[in-house]
Amino acid sequence: MIQLVNIIGSLFYGTILGIFLVAFYLKKVRGRSIFIAALISEAIVIAFYCVDEFVPDVKLLPFLWLNPLGALITVGLAWLIESSGSKNDTEEITHFQDV
């Protein structure tokens, strides 16, 4: 029972930690970027767990390592998505504020 709780926590807590880390330390990353990054990160973490659990003779990561994996992927993807996005979004917001 304790292991089941740890597995379920490992699937989701890393992504949640990544969201909080971005909110505290990367102020220029906006909500849309972090939302997309969190969805992709969660899919990757679940894929790692499923491959590790259901594919015979394949052991990628122990489930406790899914926490830092999810956090790092979330932070990295959010920063990457935000930095590769167009800069026109801020111009549109400024334009609407002037009206």
Short mmCIF file of C-alpha atoms in Angstrom, two decimals:
data_model
loop_
_atom_site.label_atom_id
_atom_site.label_comp_id
_atom_site.label_asym_id
_atom_site.label_seq_id
_atom_site.Cartn_x
_atom_site.Cartn_y
_atom_site.Cartn_z
CA MET A 1 0.00 0.00 0.00
CA ILE A 2 2.81 2.43 0.85
CA GLN A 3 4.57 1.61 -2.41
CA LEU A 4 1.36 2.30 -4.36
CA VAL A 5 1.08 5.74 -2.74
CA ASN A 6 4.72 6.46 -3.59
CA ILE A 7 4.22 5.37 -7.21
CA ILE A 8 1.14 7.55 -7.66
CA GLY A 9 2.94 10.48 -6.03
CA SER A 10 5.98 9.97 -8.24
CA LEU A 11 3.81 10.17 -11.34
CA PHE A 12 2.43 13.62 -10.51
CA TYR A 13 4.56 15.42 -7.91
CA GLY A 14 7.52 16.09 -10.20
CA THR A 15 5.40 18.00 -12.67
CA ILE A 16 3.75 19.97 -9.86
CA LEU A 17 7.18 20.80 -8.42
CA GLY A 18 8.27 21.98 -11.88
CA ILE A 19 5.26 24.30 -12.10
CA PHE A 20 6.11 25.86 -8.73
CA LEU A 21 9.79 26.22 -9.63
CA VAL A 22 8.88 28.06 -12.83
CA ALA A 23 6.45 30.30 -10.93
CA PHE A 24 9.07 31.24 -8.33
CA TYR A 25 12.22 31.54 -10.41
CA LEU A 26 11.29 32.14 -14.07
CA LYS A 27 9.04 35.18 -13.93
CA LYS A 28 8.99 35.72 -17.69
CA VAL A 29 7.45 32.33 -18.43
CA ARG A 30 3.71 32.74 -18.90
CA GLY A 31 0.84 30.42 -18.09
CA ARG A 32 0.27 29.01 -21.56
CA SER A 33 3.88 27.86 -21.84
CA ILE A 34 3.90 26.21 -18.43
CA PHE A 35 0.56 24.51 -19.11
CA ILE A 36 1.82 22.99 -22.36
CA ALA A 37 5.10 21.99 -20.70
CA ALA A 38 3.25 20.36 -17.81
CA LEU A 39 1.07 18.30 -20.15
CA ILE A 40 4.06 17.12 -22.18
CA SER A 41 6.08 16.42 -19.04
CA GLU A 42 3.29 14.39 -17.50
CA ALA A 43 2.93 12.33 -20.68
CA ILE A 44 6.69 11.63 -20.70
CA VAL A 45 6.72 10.63 -17.02
CA ILE A 46 3.76 8.28 -17.49
CA ALA A 47 5.42 6.81 -20.60
CA PHE A 48 8.63 6.18 -18.64
CA TYR A 49 6.67 4.46 -15.89
CA CYS A 50 4.61 2.34 -18.31
CA VAL A 51 7.69 1.20 -20.23
CA ASP A 52 9.47 0.41 -16.99
CA GLU A 53 6.51 -1.47 -15.55
CA PHE A 54 5.00 -3.28 -18.52
CA VAL A 55 7.84 -3.97 -20.98
CA PRO A 56 9.76 -7.06 -19.93
CA ASP A 57 13.53 -6.80 -19.45
CA VAL A 58 13.50 -3.00 -19.66
CA LYS A 59 14.27 -0.98 -16.55
CA LEU A 60 14.65 2.73 -17.32
CA LEU A 61 14.33 4.43 -13.93
CA PRO A 62 13.17 3.45 -10.46
CA PHE A 63 9.83 5.13 -9.77
CA LEU A 64 11.26 7.52 -7.17
CA TRP A 65 13.41 9.12 -9.89
CA LEU A 66 10.27 10.15 -11.78
CA ASN A 67 9.95 13.18 -9.43
CA PRO A 68 13.16 14.96 -10.51
CA LEU A 69 12.60 13.83 -14.11
CA GLY A 70 9.17 15.47 -14.20
CA ALA A 71 10.41 18.65 -12.53
CA LEU A 72 13.39 19.05 -14.88
CA ILE A 73 11.35 18.35 -18.00
CA THR A 74 8.63 20.78 -16.91
CA VAL A 75 11.06 23.62 -16.16
CA GLY A 76 13.13 23.01 -19.29
CA LEU A 77 10.17 22.75 -21.66
CA ALA A 78 8.42 25.79 -20.18
CA TRP A 79 11.55 27.89 -20.65
CA LEU A 80 12.09 26.49 -24.16
CA ILE A 81 8.48 27.06 -25.25
CA GLU A 82 8.46 30.59 -23.85
CA SER A 83 11.80 31.53 -25.40
CA SER A 84 10.83 30.15 -28.81
CA GLY A 85 7.41 31.81 -28.83
CA SER A 86 6.57 34.90 -30.81
CA LYS A 87 7.00 38.33 -29.26
CA ASN A 88 3.81 39.63 -30.87
CA ASP A 89 1.70 38.48 -27.94
CA THR A 90 2.90 41.34 -25.74
CA GLU A 91 2.29 43.86 -28.51
CA GLU A 92 -1.32 42.69 -28.83
CA ILE A 93 -1.87 42.99 -25.08
CA THR A 94 -0.37 46.49 -25.07
CA HIS A 95 -2.57 47.44 -27.99
CA PHE A 96 -5.72 46.36 -26.15
CA GLN A 97 -4.69 48.24 -23.03
CA ASP A 98 -4.35 51.48 -25.01
CA VAL A 99 -7.90 51.26 -26.35
#
